[in-house]
mmCIF file of C-alpha atoms in Angstrom:
data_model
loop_
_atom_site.group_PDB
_atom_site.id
_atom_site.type_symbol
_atom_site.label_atom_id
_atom_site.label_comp_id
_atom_site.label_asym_id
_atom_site.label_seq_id
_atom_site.Cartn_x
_atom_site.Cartn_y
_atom_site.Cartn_z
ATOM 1 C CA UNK A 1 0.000 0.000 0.000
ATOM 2 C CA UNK A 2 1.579 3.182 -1.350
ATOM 3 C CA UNK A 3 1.464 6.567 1.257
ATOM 4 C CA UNK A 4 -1.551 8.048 -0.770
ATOM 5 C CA UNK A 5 -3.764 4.606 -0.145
ATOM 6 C CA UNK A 6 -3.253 4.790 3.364
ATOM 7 C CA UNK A 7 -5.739 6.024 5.821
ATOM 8 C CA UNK A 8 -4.134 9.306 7.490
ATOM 9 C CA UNK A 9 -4.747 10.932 10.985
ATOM 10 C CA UNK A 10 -3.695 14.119 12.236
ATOM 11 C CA UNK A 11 -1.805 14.334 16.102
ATOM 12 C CA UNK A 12 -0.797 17.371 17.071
ATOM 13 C CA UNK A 13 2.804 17.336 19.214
ATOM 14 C CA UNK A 14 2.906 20.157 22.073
ATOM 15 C CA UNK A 15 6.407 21.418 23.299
ATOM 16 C CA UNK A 16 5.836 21.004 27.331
ATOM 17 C CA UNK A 17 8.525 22.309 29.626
ATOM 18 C CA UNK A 18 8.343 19.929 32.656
ATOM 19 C CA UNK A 19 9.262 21.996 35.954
ATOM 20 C CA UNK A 20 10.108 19.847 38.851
ATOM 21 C CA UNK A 21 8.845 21.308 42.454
ATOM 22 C CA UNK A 22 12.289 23.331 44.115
ATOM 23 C CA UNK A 23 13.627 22.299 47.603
ATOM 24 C CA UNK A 24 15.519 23.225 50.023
ATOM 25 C CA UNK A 25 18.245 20.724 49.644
ATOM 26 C CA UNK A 26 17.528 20.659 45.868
ATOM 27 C CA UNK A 27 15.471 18.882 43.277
ATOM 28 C CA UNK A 28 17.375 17.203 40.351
ATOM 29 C CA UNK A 29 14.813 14.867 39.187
ATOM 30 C CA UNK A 30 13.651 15.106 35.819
ATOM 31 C CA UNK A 31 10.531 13.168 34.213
ATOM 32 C CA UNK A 32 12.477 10.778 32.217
ATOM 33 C CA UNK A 33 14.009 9.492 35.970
ATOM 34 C CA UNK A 34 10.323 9.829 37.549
ATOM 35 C CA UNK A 35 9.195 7.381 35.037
ATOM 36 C CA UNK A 36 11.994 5.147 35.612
ATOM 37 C CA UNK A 37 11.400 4.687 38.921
ATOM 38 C CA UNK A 38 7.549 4.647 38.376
ATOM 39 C CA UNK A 39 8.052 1.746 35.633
ATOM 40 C CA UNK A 40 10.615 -0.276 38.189
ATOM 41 C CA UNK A 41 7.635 0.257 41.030
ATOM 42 C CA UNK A 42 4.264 -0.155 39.558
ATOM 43 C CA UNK A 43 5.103 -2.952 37.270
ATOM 44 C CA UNK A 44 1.510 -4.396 36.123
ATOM 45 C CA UNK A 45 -1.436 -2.224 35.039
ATOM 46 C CA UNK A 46 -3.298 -2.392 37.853
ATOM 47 C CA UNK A 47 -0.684 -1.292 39.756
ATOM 48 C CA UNK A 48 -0.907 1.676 37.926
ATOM 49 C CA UNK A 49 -4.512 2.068 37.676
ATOM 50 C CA UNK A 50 -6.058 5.434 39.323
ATOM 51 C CA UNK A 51 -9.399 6.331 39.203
ATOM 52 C CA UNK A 52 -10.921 9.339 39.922
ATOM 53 C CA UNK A 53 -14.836 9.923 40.806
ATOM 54 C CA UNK A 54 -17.255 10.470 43.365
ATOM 55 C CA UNK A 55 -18.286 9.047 46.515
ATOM 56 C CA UNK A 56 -22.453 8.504 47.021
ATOM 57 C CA UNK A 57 -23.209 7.464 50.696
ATOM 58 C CA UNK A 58 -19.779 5.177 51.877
ATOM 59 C CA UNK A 59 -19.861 3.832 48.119
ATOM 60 C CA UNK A 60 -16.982 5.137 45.738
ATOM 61 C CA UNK A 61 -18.279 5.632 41.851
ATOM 62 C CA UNK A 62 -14.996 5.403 39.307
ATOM 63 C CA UNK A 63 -15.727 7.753 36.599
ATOM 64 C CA UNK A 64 -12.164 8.251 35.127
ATOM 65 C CA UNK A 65 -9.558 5.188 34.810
ATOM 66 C CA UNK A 66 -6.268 5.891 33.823
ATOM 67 C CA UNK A 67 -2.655 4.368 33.547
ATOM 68 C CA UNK A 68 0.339 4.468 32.031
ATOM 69 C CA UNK A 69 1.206 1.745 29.759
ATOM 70 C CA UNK A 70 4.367 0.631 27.276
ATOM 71 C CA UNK A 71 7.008 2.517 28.911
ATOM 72 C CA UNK A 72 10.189 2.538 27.126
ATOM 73 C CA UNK A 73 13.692 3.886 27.575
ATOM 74 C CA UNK A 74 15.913 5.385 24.919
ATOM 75 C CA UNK A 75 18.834 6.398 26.736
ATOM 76 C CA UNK A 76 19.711 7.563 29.974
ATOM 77 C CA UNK A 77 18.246 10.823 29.606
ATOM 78 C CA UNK A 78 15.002 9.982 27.230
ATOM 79 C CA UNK A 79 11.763 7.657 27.140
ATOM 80 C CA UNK A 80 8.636 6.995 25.823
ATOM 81 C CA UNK A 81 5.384 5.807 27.108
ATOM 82 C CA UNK A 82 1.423 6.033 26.838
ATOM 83 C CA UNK A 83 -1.083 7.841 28.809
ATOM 84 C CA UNK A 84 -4.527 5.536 28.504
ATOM 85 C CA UNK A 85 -7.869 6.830 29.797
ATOM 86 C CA UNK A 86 -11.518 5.244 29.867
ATOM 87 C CA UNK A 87 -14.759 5.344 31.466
ATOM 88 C CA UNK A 88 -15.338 2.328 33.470
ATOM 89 C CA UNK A 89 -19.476 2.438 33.216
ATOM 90 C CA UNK A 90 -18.830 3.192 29.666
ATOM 91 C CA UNK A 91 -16.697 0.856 28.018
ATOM 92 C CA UNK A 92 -17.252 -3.068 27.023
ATOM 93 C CA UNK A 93 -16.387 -5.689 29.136
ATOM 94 C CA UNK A 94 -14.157 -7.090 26.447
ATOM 95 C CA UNK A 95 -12.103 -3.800 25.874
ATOM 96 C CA UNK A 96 -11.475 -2.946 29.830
ATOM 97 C CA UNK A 97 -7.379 -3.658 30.456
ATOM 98 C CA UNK A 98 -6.549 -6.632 32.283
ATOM 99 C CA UNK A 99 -5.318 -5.698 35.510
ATOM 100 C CA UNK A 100 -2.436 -8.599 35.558
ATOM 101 C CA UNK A 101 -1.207 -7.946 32.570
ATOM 102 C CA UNK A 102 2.620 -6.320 32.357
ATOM 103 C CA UNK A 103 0.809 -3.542 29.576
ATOM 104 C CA UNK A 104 -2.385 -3.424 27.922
ATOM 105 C CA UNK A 105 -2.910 -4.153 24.064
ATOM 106 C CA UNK A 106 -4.609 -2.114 21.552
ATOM 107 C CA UNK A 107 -7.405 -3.152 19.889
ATOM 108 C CA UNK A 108 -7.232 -1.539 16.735
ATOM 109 C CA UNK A 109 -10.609 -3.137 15.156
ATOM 110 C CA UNK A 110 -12.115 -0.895 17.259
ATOM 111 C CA UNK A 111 -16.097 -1.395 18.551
ATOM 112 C CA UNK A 112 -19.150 -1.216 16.621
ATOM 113 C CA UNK A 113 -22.090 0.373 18.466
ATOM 114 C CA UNK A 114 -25.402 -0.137 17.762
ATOM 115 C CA UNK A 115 -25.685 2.083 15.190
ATOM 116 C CA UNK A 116 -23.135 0.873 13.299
ATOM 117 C CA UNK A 117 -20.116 3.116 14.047
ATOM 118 C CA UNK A 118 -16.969 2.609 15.471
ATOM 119 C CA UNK A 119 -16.577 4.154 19.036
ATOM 120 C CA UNK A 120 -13.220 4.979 20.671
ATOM 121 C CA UNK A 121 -13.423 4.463 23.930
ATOM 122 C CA UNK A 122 -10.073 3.898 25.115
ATOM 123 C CA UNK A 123 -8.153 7.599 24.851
ATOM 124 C CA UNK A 124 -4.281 7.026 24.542
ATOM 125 C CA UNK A 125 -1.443 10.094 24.591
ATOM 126 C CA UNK A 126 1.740 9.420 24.033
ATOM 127 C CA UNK A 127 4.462 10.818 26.340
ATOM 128 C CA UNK A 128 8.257 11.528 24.754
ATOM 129 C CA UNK A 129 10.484 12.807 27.784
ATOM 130 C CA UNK A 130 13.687 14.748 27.113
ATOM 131 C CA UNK A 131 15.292 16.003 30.442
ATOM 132 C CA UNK A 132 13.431 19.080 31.331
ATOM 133 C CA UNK A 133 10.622 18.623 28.840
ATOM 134 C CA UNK A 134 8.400 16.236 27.163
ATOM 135 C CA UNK A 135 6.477 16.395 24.096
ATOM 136 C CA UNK A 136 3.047 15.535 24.517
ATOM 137 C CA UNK A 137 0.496 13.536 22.083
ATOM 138 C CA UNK A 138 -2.366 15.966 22.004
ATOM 139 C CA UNK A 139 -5.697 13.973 21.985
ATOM 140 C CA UNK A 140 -9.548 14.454 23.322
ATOM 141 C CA UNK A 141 -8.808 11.870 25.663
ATOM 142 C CA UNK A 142 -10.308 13.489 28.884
ATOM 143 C CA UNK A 143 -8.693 15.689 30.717
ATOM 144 C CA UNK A 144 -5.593 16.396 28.099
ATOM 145 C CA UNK A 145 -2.207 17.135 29.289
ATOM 146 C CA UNK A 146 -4.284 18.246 32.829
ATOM 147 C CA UNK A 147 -4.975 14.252 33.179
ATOM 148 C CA UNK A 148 -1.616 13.281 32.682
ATOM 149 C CA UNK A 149 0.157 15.830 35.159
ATOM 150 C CA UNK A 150 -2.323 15.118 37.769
ATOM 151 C CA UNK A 151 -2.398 11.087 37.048
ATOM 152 C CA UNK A 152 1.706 11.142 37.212
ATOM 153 C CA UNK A 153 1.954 13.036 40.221
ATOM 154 C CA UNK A 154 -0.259 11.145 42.061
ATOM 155 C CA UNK A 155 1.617 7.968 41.231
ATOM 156 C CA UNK A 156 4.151 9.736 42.454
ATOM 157 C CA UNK A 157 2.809 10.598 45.761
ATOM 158 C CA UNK A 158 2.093 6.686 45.829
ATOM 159 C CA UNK A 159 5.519 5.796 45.335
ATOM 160 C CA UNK A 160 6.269 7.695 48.477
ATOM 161 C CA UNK A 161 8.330 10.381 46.418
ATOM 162 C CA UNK A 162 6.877 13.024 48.170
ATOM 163 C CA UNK A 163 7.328 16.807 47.051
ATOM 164 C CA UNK A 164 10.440 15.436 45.235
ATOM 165 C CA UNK A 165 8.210 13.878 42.413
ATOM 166 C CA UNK A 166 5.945 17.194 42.026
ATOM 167 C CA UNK A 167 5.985 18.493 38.699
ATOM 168 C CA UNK A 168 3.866 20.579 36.318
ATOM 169 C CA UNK A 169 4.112 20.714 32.494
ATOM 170 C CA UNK A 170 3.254 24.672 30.830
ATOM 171 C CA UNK A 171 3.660 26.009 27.410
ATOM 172 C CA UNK A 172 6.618 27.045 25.572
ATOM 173 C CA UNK A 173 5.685 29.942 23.616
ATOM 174 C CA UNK A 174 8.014 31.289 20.548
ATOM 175 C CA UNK A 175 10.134 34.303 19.721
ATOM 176 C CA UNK A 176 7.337 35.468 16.900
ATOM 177 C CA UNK A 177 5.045 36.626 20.342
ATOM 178 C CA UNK A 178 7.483 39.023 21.263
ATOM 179 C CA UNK A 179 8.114 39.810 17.881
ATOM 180 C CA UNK A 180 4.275 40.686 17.044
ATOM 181 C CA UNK A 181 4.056 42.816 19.701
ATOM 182 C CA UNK A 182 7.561 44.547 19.376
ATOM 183 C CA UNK A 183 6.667 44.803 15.536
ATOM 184 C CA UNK A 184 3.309 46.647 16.655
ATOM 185 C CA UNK A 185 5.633 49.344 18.663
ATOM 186 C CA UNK A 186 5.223 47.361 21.546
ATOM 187 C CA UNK A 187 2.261 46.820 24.378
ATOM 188 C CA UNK A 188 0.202 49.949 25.995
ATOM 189 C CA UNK A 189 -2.645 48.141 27.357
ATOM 190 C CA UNK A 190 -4.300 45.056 28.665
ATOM 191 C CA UNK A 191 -7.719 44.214 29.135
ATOM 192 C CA UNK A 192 -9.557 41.267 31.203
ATOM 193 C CA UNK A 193 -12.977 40.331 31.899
ATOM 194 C CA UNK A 194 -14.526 38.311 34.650
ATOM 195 C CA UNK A 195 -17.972 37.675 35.622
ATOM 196 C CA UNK A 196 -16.719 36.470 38.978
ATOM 197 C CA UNK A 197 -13.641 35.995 41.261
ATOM 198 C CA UNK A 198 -12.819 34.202 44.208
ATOM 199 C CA UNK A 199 -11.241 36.598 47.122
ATOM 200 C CA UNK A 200 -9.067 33.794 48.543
ATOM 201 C CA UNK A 201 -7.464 33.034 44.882
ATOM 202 C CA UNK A 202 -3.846 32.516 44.845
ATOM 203 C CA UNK A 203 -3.427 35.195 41.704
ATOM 204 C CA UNK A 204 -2.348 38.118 42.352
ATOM 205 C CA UNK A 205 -4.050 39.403 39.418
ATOM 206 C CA UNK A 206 -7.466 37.611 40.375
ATOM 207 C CA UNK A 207 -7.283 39.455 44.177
ATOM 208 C CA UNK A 208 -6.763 42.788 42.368
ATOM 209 C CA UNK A 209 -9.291 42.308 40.316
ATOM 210 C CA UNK A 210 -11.761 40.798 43.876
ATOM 211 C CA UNK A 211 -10.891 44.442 45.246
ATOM 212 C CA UNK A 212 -12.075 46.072 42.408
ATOM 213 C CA UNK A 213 -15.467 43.379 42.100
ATOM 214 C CA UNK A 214 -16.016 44.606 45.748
ATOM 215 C CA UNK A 215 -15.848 48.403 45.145
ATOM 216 C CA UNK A 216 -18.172 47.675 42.379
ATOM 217 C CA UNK A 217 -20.664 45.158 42.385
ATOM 218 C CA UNK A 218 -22.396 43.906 39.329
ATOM 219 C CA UNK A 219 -23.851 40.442 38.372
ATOM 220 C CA UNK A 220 -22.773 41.171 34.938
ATOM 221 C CA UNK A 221 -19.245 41.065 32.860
ATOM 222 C CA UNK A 222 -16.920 43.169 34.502
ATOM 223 C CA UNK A 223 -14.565 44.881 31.982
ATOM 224 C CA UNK A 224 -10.838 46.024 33.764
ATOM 225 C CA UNK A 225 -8.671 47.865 31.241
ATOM 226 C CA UNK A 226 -5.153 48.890 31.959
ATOM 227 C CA UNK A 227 -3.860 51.735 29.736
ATOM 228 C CA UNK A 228 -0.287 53.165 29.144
ATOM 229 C CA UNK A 229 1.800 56.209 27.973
ATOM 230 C CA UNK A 230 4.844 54.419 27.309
ATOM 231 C CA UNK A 231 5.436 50.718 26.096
ATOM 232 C CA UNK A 232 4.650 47.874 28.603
ATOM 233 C CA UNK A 233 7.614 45.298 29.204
ATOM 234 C CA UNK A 234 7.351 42.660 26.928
ATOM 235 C CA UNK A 235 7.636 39.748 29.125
ATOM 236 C CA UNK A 236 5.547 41.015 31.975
ATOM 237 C CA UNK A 237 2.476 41.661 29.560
ATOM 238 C CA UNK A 238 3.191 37.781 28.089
ATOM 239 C CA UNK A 239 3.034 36.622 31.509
ATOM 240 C CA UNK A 240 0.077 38.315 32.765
ATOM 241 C CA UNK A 241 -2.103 37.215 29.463
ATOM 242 C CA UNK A 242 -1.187 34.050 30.434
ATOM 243 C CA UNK A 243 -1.704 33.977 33.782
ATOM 244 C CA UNK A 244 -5.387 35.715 33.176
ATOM 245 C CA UNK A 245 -6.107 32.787 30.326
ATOM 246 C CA UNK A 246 -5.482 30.234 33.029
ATOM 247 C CA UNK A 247 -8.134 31.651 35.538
ATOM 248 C CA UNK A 248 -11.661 29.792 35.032
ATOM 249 C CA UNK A 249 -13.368 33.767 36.410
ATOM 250 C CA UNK A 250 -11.479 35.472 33.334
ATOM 251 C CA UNK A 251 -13.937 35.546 30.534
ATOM 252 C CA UNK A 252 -11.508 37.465 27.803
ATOM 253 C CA UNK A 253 -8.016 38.759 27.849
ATOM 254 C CA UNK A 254 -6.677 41.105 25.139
ATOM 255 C CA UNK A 255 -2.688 42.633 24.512
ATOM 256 C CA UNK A 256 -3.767 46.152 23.159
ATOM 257 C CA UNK A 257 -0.490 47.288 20.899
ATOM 258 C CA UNK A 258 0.830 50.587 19.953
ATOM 259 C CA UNK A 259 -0.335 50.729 16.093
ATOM 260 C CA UNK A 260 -4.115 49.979 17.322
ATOM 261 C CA UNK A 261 -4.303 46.050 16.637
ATOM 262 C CA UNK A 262 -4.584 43.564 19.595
ATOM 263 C CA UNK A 263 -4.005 39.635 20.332
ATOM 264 C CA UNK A 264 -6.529 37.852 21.433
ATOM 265 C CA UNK A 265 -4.658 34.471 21.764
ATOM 266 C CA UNK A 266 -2.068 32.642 22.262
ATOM 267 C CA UNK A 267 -2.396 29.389 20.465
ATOM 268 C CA UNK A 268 -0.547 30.195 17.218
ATOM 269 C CA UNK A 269 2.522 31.145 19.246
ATOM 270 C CA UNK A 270 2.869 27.823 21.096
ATOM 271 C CA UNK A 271 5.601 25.918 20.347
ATOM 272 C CA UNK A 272 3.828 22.311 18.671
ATOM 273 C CA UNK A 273 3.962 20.642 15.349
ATOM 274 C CA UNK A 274 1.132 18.447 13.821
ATOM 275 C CA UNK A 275 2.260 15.309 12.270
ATOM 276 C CA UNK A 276 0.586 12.726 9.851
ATOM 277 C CA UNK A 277 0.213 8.854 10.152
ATOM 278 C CA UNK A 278 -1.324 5.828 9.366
ATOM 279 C CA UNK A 279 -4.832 4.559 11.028
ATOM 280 C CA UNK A 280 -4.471 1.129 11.486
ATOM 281 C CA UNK A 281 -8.233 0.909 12.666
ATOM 282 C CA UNK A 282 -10.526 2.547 15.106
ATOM 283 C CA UNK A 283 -8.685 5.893 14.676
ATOM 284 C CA UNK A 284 -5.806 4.606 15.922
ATOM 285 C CA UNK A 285 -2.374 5.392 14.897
ATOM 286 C CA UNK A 286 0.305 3.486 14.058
ATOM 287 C CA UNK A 287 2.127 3.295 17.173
ATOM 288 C CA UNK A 288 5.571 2.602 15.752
ATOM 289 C CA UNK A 289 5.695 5.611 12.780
ATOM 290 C CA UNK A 290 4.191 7.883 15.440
ATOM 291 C CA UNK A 291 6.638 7.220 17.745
ATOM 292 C CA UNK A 292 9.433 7.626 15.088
ATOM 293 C CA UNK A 293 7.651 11.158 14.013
ATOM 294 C CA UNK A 294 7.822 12.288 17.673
ATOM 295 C CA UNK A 295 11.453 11.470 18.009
ATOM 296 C CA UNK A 296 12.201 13.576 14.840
ATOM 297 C CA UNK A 297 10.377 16.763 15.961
ATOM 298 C CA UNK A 298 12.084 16.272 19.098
ATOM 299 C CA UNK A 299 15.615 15.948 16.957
ATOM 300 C CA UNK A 300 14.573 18.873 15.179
ATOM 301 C CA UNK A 301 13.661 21.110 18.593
ATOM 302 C CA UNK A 302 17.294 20.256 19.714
ATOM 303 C CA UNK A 303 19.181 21.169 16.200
ATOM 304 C CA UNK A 304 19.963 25.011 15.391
ATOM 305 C CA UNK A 305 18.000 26.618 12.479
ATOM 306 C CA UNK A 306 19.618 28.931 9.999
ATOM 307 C CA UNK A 307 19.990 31.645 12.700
ATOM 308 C CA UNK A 308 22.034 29.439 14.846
ATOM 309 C CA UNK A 309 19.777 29.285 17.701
ATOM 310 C CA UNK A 310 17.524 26.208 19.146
ATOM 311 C CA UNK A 311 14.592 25.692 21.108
ATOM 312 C CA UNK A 312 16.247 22.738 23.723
ATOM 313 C CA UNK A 313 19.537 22.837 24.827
ATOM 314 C CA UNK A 314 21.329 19.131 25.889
ATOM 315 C CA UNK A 315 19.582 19.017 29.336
ATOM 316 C CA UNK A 316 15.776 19.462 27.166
ATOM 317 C CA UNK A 317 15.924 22.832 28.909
ATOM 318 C CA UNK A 318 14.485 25.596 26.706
ATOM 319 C CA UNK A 319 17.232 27.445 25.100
ATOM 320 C CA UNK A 320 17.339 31.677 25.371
ATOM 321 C CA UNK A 321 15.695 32.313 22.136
ATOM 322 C CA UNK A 322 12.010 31.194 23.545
ATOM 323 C CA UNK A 323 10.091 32.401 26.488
ATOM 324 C CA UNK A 324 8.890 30.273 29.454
ATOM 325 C CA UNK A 325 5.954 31.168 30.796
ATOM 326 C CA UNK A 326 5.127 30.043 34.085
ATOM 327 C CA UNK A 327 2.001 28.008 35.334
ATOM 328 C CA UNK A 328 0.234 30.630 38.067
ATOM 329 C CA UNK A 329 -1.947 28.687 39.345
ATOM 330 C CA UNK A 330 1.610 26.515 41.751
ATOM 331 C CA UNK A 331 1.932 27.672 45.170
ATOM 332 C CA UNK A 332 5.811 29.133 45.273
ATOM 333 C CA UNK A 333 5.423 28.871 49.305
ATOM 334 C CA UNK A 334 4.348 24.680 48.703
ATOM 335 C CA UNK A 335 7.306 24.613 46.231
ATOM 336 C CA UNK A 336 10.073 25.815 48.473
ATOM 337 C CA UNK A 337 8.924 22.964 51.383
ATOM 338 C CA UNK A 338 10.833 19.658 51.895
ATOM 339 C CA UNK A 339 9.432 16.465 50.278
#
């Protein structure tokens, strides 16, 4: 079967800085040595099982199973592994994992429902770790990359790592955001709306805008604009759009810039690449070209372009030509306490 008879799917491969929490005594761990240890630990699915859901009377109701599965080490300093999500009251009896097993299988014929179609009810991501970052399989498995950070660290926690295997994954956003606004004449204003906020939030920008919400009640959208003479700093207005996009009371965010436009968003700026491959059935992908695709876009994040400069350095750190932003909603006060 030539390329052009084969069944394509899109994935789309996000760029996610991993940040490890910081202790007092130090915190070298990186997420290809968490899984390591995780894999040498939790050796059979159920081992690795967590479920999340919601306790009725003294009776606990599953509504989220997830594991990892397939782990696989490159080198010392790189792996790969899947992510796999289902709904336990959802999916066949036939399709649920076996808990003994060492990993669970695909099963790429997929299920007919009664209608005829083909559901997917098993949501896999796949996980490539490089040092300080990972590139992550983007799916509409539920929960998304939110799943997976808060799946890993609780295996973690069950490992008895402690605040040593605390991590959280954020975007890496590229050199053309800085360049849109400085090509604009820079930033003079920033706008948010909110239609509530929660006094006791741990954003700074969320308490300022509480203060303001108490001044001024309203039931209704409440529109803060900040306005400048001069040009904002670059990096502090990047940081505070994000920080504002990652608040579920902000309702819109907009950069104003200097020759009248404005940026509403920040998804063409991320650092991700979306990649081709073969369905081998039930909208699954082939698991060994997508894998080799993943490895090349990470080959290509560590190899300088025509300027010279690179987006990961040797350690999967991001190199000084891209911006970091930070995830807002982490306690720094949690971060700096022993494990």
């Amino acid at each position: 079967m030539t390329d052009s008879e084969k069944k394509l799917i899109s994935r789309t491969l996000q760029l996610k800085p991993v940040k490890f929490s910081e202790l007092k005594d130090g915190n070298d761990n990186t997420l290809p040595m968490l899984m390591k240890f995780l894999a040498d630990t939790f050796t059979t699915v159920g081992e690795r099982m967590d479920e999340t859901g919601s306790r009725i009377d003294d009776e606990f109701i599953p509504d989220l199973c997830t594991f990892f599965n397939n782990y696989q080490e490159l080198d010392d300093k790189t792996c790969i592994f899947e992510v796999w999500s289902y709904e336990p009251g959802v999916i066949p009896q036939t399709l649920t994992p076996d808990p003994d097993k060492e990993n669970a299988i695909v099963d790429t014929a997929g299920h007919v429902d009664g209608d005829g179609e083909k559901r997917e009810f098993i949501h896999i991501a796949h996980v490539l770790a490089y040092g300080h970052s990972a590139i992550v399989e983007s799916t509409r498995s539920t929960g998304g990359v939110y799943n997976i950070q808060r799946y890993l660290n609780k295996m973690a926690r069950k490992a008895g790592l402690g605040r040593k295997g605390t991590f959280f994954m954020t975007d890496a956003v590229t050199k053309q955001l800085s360049k849109e606004i400085d090509r604009a004449g820079g930033a003079v204003g920033f706008t948010v709306g909110v239609t509530q906020v929660d006094p006791n939030s741990q954003s700074a920008l969320i308490g300022l805008l509480s203060n303001v919400r108490g001044y001024m009640p309203s039931s209704g959208l409440m529109t803060v604009d900040w306005r400048s003479k001069d040009k904002l700093p670059t990096k502090k207005v990047i940081e505070a759009y994000d920080e504002a996009q990652k608040q579920d009371e902000v309702e819109s965010v907009i950069i104003h810039l200097s020759d009248g436009s404005s940026i509403r968003g920040l998804s063409k700026f991320k650092i991700k690449q979306t990649v081709h491959v073969e369905d081998v059935g039930g909208r699954n992908p082939s698991q060994a070209e997508l894998k080799r695709k993943m490895v090349l876009y990470l080959e290509e994040l560590c190899t300088p372009g025509a300027d010279g400069k690179r987006i990961l350095d040797e350690s999967g750190a991001l190199a000084d030509n891209e911006i970091f932003i930070p995830n807002s909603r982490r306690s720094k006060k949690r971060e700096a306490g022993e494990g």
